[in-house]
Amino acid sequence: MKKIIGIFVLMCGTFAYGQQLPQYSQYIRNQYMINPAAAGVYDFVDITLAGRLQWLGFENAPKTSYLSVTSPVSRTIKPKYNPSLRISNGPVRNPEIKTGKFKHAVGGQVIIDQYGAFRKLYFGGTYAIHIPVSKNYNLSFGTRLGLSNNTFIKDRAMPLTPELDNTYQAYTAGGLNRYMMDLGLGIYFYSKNMFVGVAADDVTRDLVSFGNGTPNFNTQIHYTATAGWKIPLNDNISLTPAVLAKYMSPAPLSIEGTLQVEYKEWLWAGVSYRHKDAVVGMVGLNINKMFKFGYSYDFNISRFRSYSAGGHELVLGIMLGR
């Protein structure tokens, strides 16, 4: 199986059909990971730790870990009293999204993404500006600049006859390590109950790169669009339908629809359908005013479903100075 998945990944690298950016099932709960303009939507320091396993059952299947931090620039934390440190009794509602005011925000990301014979370590920083359109709506613009280290691990892609495999020989002869600058841009329009966002990643492709090899296959610009609307059903229950669209040439357009239900803005559950790929089940809650938690499971419906046990994603959020 190790040799099979290695050959498969090499083919993906050659034809640029592979997964160049990580995939997130819980995108609706942390949109900063897919759109830099979403940094600073909340008026506190928002920290997220997460881990994701895909294609369980395949050796060297995709694995992603990340840390993200966002905060408005102008926010302050009073040193004598911080209510986020208090353990709350009963349901703790989601923090309120405030609009109608001008603000700056910054953010940062560390991502470790491993898929087959490729490993990517990414560090990035973000700046976003939020402009009030009205009392209830804001429009934000964000940019993300980062550096990624891309490594080709040749032992994980060893073909049966390496001396006869031209693709394998080309990758190993070209070098095993390369750095690339990544530039991302985004626009995000939001209110308390809705959001619409458009973003592009890897805008500069491999324009700025250095190192001793070309382990990361032909870098393409990735386009992402999201939209969602929170619909209150009564005082305790709300429903949020959302959609995520992704495109990277020459791969086909990827569409994902999500339906999330919240109880008292404290406990939530959802389901997503990723076209021709997976059905995703999700649950989560606010543990207290400082911590939140989310879990999702991807049930594979693609042609690999007979070989894969699906995927898991765990997310822990920390809200400082809420």
Coordinates of C-alpha atoms in Angstrom, one line a residue:
M1 CA 0.0 0.0 0.0
K2 CA 2.9 2.3 0.7
K3 CA 4.2 2.0 -2.8
I4 CA 0.7 2.4 -4.3
I5 CA 0.0 5.6 -2.4
G6 CA 3.4 6.9 -3.3
I7 CA 2.9 6.4 -7.0
F8 CA -0.5 8.0 -6.8
V9 CA 0.9 11.1 -5.1
L10 CA 3.6 11.4 -7.7
M11 CA 1.0 11.3 -10.4
C12 CA -0.9 14.0 -8.6
G13 CA 2.2 16.1 -8.4
T14 CA 2.9 15.7 -12.1
F15 CA -0.5 16.7 -13.3
A16 CA -1.4 19.3 -10.6
Y17 CA -4.6 17.5 -9.7
G18 CA -3.4 16.9 -6.1
Q19 CA -4.5 18.6 -2.9
Q20 CA -2.2 21.6 -2.7
L21 CA -3.9 23.3 0.2
P22 CA -5.4 21.7 3.3
Q23 CA -9.1 20.9 3.4
Y24 CA -11.2 21.9 6.5
S25 CA -14.6 20.3 7.3
Q26 CA -15.4 22.9 10.0
Y27 CA -14.8 25.9 7.7
I28 CA -18.0 27.6 8.9
R29 CA -16.7 27.8 12.5
N30 CA -13.2 29.3 11.6
Q31 CA -13.4 31.1 8.3
Y32 CA -10.0 32.8 8.8
M33 CA -8.4 29.6 7.6
I34 CA -9.8 30.0 4.2
N35 CA -10.2 33.8 4.0
P36 CA -7.7 36.4 5.5
A37 CA -10.4 39.1 5.5
A38 CA -12.2 37.1 8.3
A39 CA -9.4 38.0 10.7
G40 CA -10.7 40.1 13.6
V41 CA -14.4 39.5 13.2
Y42 CA -14.6 38.9 16.9
D43 CA -13.5 41.5 19.4
F44 CA -11.1 39.3 21.3
V45 CA -8.0 37.2 20.8
D46 CA -9.2 34.1 18.9
I47 CA -6.9 31.1 19.0
T48 CA -7.6 27.8 17.3
L49 CA -5.7 24.5 17.5
A50 CA -6.7 21.7 15.2
G51 CA -5.7 18.4 13.7
R52 CA -7.2 16.6 10.7
L53 CA -6.7 13.0 9.4
Q54 CA -8.0 12.1 5.9
W55 CA -8.3 8.8 4.0
L56 CA -7.8 6.6 7.0
G57 CA -6.7 3.2 5.8
F58 CA -4.2 4.5 3.4
E59 CA -0.6 4.6 4.5
N60 CA 0.9 8.2 4.4
A61 CA -2.6 9.6 3.9
P62 CA -3.1 13.4 4.3
K63 CA -2.6 14.8 7.8
T64 CA -2.9 18.4 8.7
S65 CA -2.3 20.3 12.0
Y66 CA -2.6 24.1 12.4
L67 CA -2.5 26.9 14.9
S68 CA -4.2 30.2 14.1
V69 CA -4.5 33.5 16.0
T70 CA -6.5 36.6 15.2
S71 CA -7.2 39.8 17.1
P72 CA -8.4 43.3 16.5
V73 CA -5.5 45.8 16.9
S74 CA -7.3 48.2 19.1
R75 CA -8.6 45.7 21.7
T76 CA -7.4 45.8 25.3
I77 CA -7.5 43.4 28.2
K78 CA -7.9 44.7 31.7
P79 CA -5.3 43.2 33.9
K80 CA -7.3 43.1 37.1
Y81 CA -10.3 41.2 35.8
N82 CA -10.8 38.9 32.9
P83 CA -14.2 37.3 32.6
S84 CA -12.9 34.7 30.1
L85 CA -11.1 33.0 32.9
R86 CA -14.3 32.3 34.9
I87 CA -15.8 28.9 34.6
S88 CA -19.4 29.4 33.7
N89 CA -22.4 27.4 34.9
G90 CA -24.9 26.3 32.2
P91 CA -24.8 27.1 28.5
V92 CA -22.4 29.7 27.3
R93 CA -23.7 31.5 24.2
N94 CA -21.5 32.3 21.2
P95 CA -19.7 35.6 21.3
E96 CA -21.5 38.4 19.5
I97 CA -20.3 39.6 16.2
K98 CA -20.2 43.4 16.3
T99 CA -20.6 45.6 13.3
G100 CA -21.0 49.3 12.5
K101 CA -17.4 50.3 13.5
F102 CA -14.1 50.7 11.7
K103 CA -11.3 48.5 12.9
H104 CA -7.9 46.9 12.0
A105 CA -7.0 43.3 12.7
V106 CA -4.0 41.1 12.6
G107 CA -3.5 37.3 12.5
G108 CA -1.1 34.5 12.1
Q109 CA -1.0 30.8 11.0
V110 CA 1.3 27.8 11.4
I111 CA 0.2 24.8 9.2
I112 CA 1.9 21.4 8.9
D113 CA 0.4 19.6 6.0
Q114 CA 1.5 16.1 4.9
Y115 CA 0.1 14.1 2.0
G116 CA 1.8 11.0 0.6
A117 CA 5.5 11.9 -0.2
F118 CA 5.0 15.6 0.3
R119 CA 5.2 17.7 3.4
K120 CA 4.5 21.4 3.7
L121 CA 5.3 23.7 6.6
Y122 CA 3.7 27.1 6.4
F123 CA 4.1 30.3 8.4
G124 CA 1.9 33.3 7.5
G125 CA 0.8 36.7 8.8
T126 CA -2.4 38.5 8.1
Y127 CA -3.7 42.1 8.1
A128 CA -7.4 43.0 7.6
I129 CA -9.3 46.2 7.7
H130 CA -13.0 46.3 8.6
I131 CA -15.1 49.1 7.1
P132 CA -18.7 49.7 8.3
V133 CA -21.2 49.7 5.5
S134 CA -24.1 50.4 7.9
K135 CA -24.9 49.8 11.5
N136 CA -25.5 46.1 10.8
Y137 CA -23.0 45.3 8.1
N138 CA -19.3 45.4 7.7
L139 CA -17.0 44.9 4.7
S140 CA -13.5 43.7 5.3
F141 CA -10.4 43.4 3.1
G142 CA -7.5 41.1 4.1
T143 CA -4.1 40.0 2.8
R144 CA -2.0 37.2 4.0
L145 CA 1.8 36.8 3.3
G146 CA 3.6 33.7 4.2
L147 CA 6.5 31.4 3.5
S148 CA 6.2 27.7 3.0
N149 CA 8.8 24.9 3.1
N150 CA 8.0 22.2 0.7
T151 CA 9.7 18.8 1.1
F152 CA 9.6 15.7 -1.1
I153 CA 10.2 12.5 1.1
K154 CA 11.5 10.1 -1.5
D155 CA 11.3 7.0 0.8
R156 CA 7.5 7.4 0.9
A157 CA 7.1 7.2 -2.8
M158 CA 9.5 4.4 -3.7
P159 CA 8.2 2.7 -6.8
L160 CA 8.7 -1.0 -7.6
T161 CA 11.4 -0.1 -10.1
P162 CA 12.7 3.3 -9.3
E163 CA 15.4 3.2 -12.0
L164 CA 12.6 2.9 -14.6
D165 CA 10.3 5.5 -13.2
N166 CA 11.0 8.8 -14.9
T167 CA 8.7 10.9 -12.6
Y168 CA 10.4 9.5 -9.5
Q169 CA 13.9 10.1 -11.0
A170 CA 13.0 13.7 -12.0
Y171 CA 11.8 14.5 -8.4
T172 CA 14.8 13.0 -6.7
A173 CA 17.3 14.5 -9.2
G174 CA 15.8 17.9 -8.9
G175 CA 16.3 18.1 -5.2
L176 CA 14.1 17.5 -2.1
N177 CA 13.5 20.8 -0.5
R178 CA 12.2 24.2 -1.7
Y179 CA 10.8 27.5 -0.1
M180 CA 8.0 29.5 -1.7
M181 CA 6.4 32.8 -0.8
D182 CA 2.6 32.6 -0.6
L183 CA 0.3 35.6 -1.0
G184 CA -3.4 35.4 -0.2
L185 CA -6.2 38.0 -0.7
G186 CA -9.8 38.1 0.5
I187 CA -13.0 40.1 0.8
Y188 CA -15.5 39.4 3.5
F189 CA -19.0 40.9 3.9
Y190 CA -20.8 40.1 7.1
S191 CA -23.3 40.9 9.8
K192 CA -24.5 39.2 12.9
N193 CA -26.5 36.6 10.9
M194 CA -24.9 36.4 7.5
F195 CA -21.5 36.2 5.7
V196 CA -20.3 36.2 2.1
G197 CA -16.6 35.8 1.3
V198 CA -14.2 35.5 -1.7
A199 CA -10.5 34.7 -1.4
A200 CA -7.5 33.7 -3.5
D201 CA -4.4 31.8 -2.2
D202 CA -1.0 31.2 -3.8
V203 CA -1.6 34.3 -5.9
T204 CA 2.1 34.6 -6.7
R205 CA 2.4 30.9 -7.5
D206 CA 6.2 30.1 -7.6
L207 CA 7.3 33.6 -8.5
V208 CA 9.4 33.9 -5.4
S209 CA 11.0 30.6 -4.5
F210 CA 14.4 29.3 -3.5
G211 CA 16.0 26.0 -2.4
N212 CA 17.6 23.0 -3.9
G213 CA 14.7 21.3 -5.6
T214 CA 11.1 21.4 -7.0
P215 CA 9.3 19.0 -4.6
N216 CA 6.0 21.0 -4.7
F217 CA 4.3 20.3 -8.0
N218 CA 3.2 23.1 -10.2
T219 CA 1.6 25.6 -7.8
Q220 CA -1.7 27.0 -8.9
I221 CA -3.9 29.9 -7.7
H222 CA -6.7 28.6 -5.4
Y223 CA -10.0 30.4 -5.4
T224 CA -12.5 30.1 -2.6
A225 CA -16.1 31.5 -2.1
T226 CA -18.3 31.1 1.0
A227 CA -21.8 32.2 1.9
G228 CA -24.1 31.5 4.8
W229 CA -27.2 32.8 6.5
K230 CA -28.2 32.2 10.2
I231 CA -32.0 31.8 10.5
P232 CA -33.5 32.0 14.0
L233 CA -36.3 29.4 14.4
N234 CA -37.2 30.4 17.9
D235 CA -35.5 31.8 21.0
N236 CA -33.3 28.8 21.5
I237 CA -32.8 27.2 18.0
S238 CA -31.2 28.6 14.9
L239 CA -30.4 27.1 11.5
T240 CA -27.5 28.1 9.3
P241 CA -27.3 26.9 5.7
A242 CA -23.9 27.6 4.0
V243 CA -22.0 26.8 0.9
L244 CA -18.3 26.5 0.1
A245 CA -16.9 26.6 -3.5
K246 CA -13.3 25.9 -4.4
Y247 CA -11.5 26.1 -7.7
M248 CA -8.0 25.3 -8.8
S249 CA -7.1 25.0 -12.5
P250 CA -7.2 22.5 -14.1
A251 CA -9.1 20.6 -11.4
P252 CA -12.9 20.7 -11.5
L253 CA -15.0 23.1 -9.3
S254 CA -15.5 21.6 -5.8
I255 CA -18.9 22.4 -4.1
E256 CA -19.7 21.8 -0.5
G257 CA -23.1 22.4 1.2
T258 CA -23.5 22.6 5.0
L259 CA -26.5 22.8 7.3
Q260 CA -25.8 23.7 10.9
V261 CA -28.2 23.8 13.8
E262 CA -27.5 25.6 17.1
Y263 CA -29.2 25.2 20.5
K264 CA -29.0 28.4 22.7
E265 CA -25.9 29.4 20.6
W266 CA -24.1 27.0 22.8
L267 CA -24.4 23.5 21.4
W268 CA -24.2 22.9 17.7
A269 CA -24.4 20.0 15.2
G270 CA -24.2 19.9 11.4
V271 CA -23.9 17.9 8.2
S272 CA -22.1 18.7 5.0
Y273 CA -22.1 17.2 1.5
R274 CA -18.9 17.5 -0.4
H275 CA -19.8 16.7 -4.0
K276 CA -18.6 13.2 -5.1
D277 CA -16.2 13.1 -2.1
A278 CA -17.7 12.9 1.4
V279 CA -20.6 13.3 3.8
V280 CA -19.5 15.1 6.9
G281 CA -21.1 15.0 10.4
M282 CA -20.1 17.6 12.9
V283 CA -20.8 18.5 16.6
G284 CA -19.4 21.0 19.0
L285 CA -20.1 23.3 22.0
N286 CA -18.8 26.2 24.1
I287 CA -17.2 24.5 27.1
N288 CA -17.1 27.8 29.0
K289 CA -16.4 31.4 28.2
M290 CA -12.8 30.6 27.3
F291 CA -12.9 27.3 25.5
K292 CA -14.8 25.9 22.6
F293 CA -14.6 22.5 20.9
G294 CA -15.6 20.9 17.6
Y295 CA -15.4 17.4 16.1
S296 CA -16.2 16.2 12.6
Y297 CA -16.1 12.9 10.7
D298 CA -15.8 12.6 7.0
F299 CA -17.6 9.5 5.5
N300 CA -16.0 8.8 2.2
I301 CA -18.4 8.4 -0.8
S302 CA -15.8 8.6 -3.5
R303 CA -14.3 5.6 -5.4
F304 CA -11.8 5.1 -2.6
R305 CA -14.6 4.4 0.0
S306 CA -13.8 0.6 -0.1
Y307 CA -10.3 1.3 1.1
S308 CA -10.7 4.4 3.3
A309 CA -12.3 4.6 6.8
G310 CA -13.1 8.3 6.4
G311 CA -11.4 11.1 8.3
H312 CA -11.5 12.9 11.6
E313 CA -11.0 16.6 12.5
L314 CA -10.6 17.9 16.0
V315 CA -10.7 21.6 16.8
L316 CA -10.1 23.5 20.1
G317 CA -10.8 27.2 20.3
I318 CA -9.5 29.6 23.0
M319 CA -11.1 33.0 23.4
L320 CA -8.9 35.4 25.4
G321 CA -10.3 38.6 26.7
R322 CA -13.8 37.8 25.6

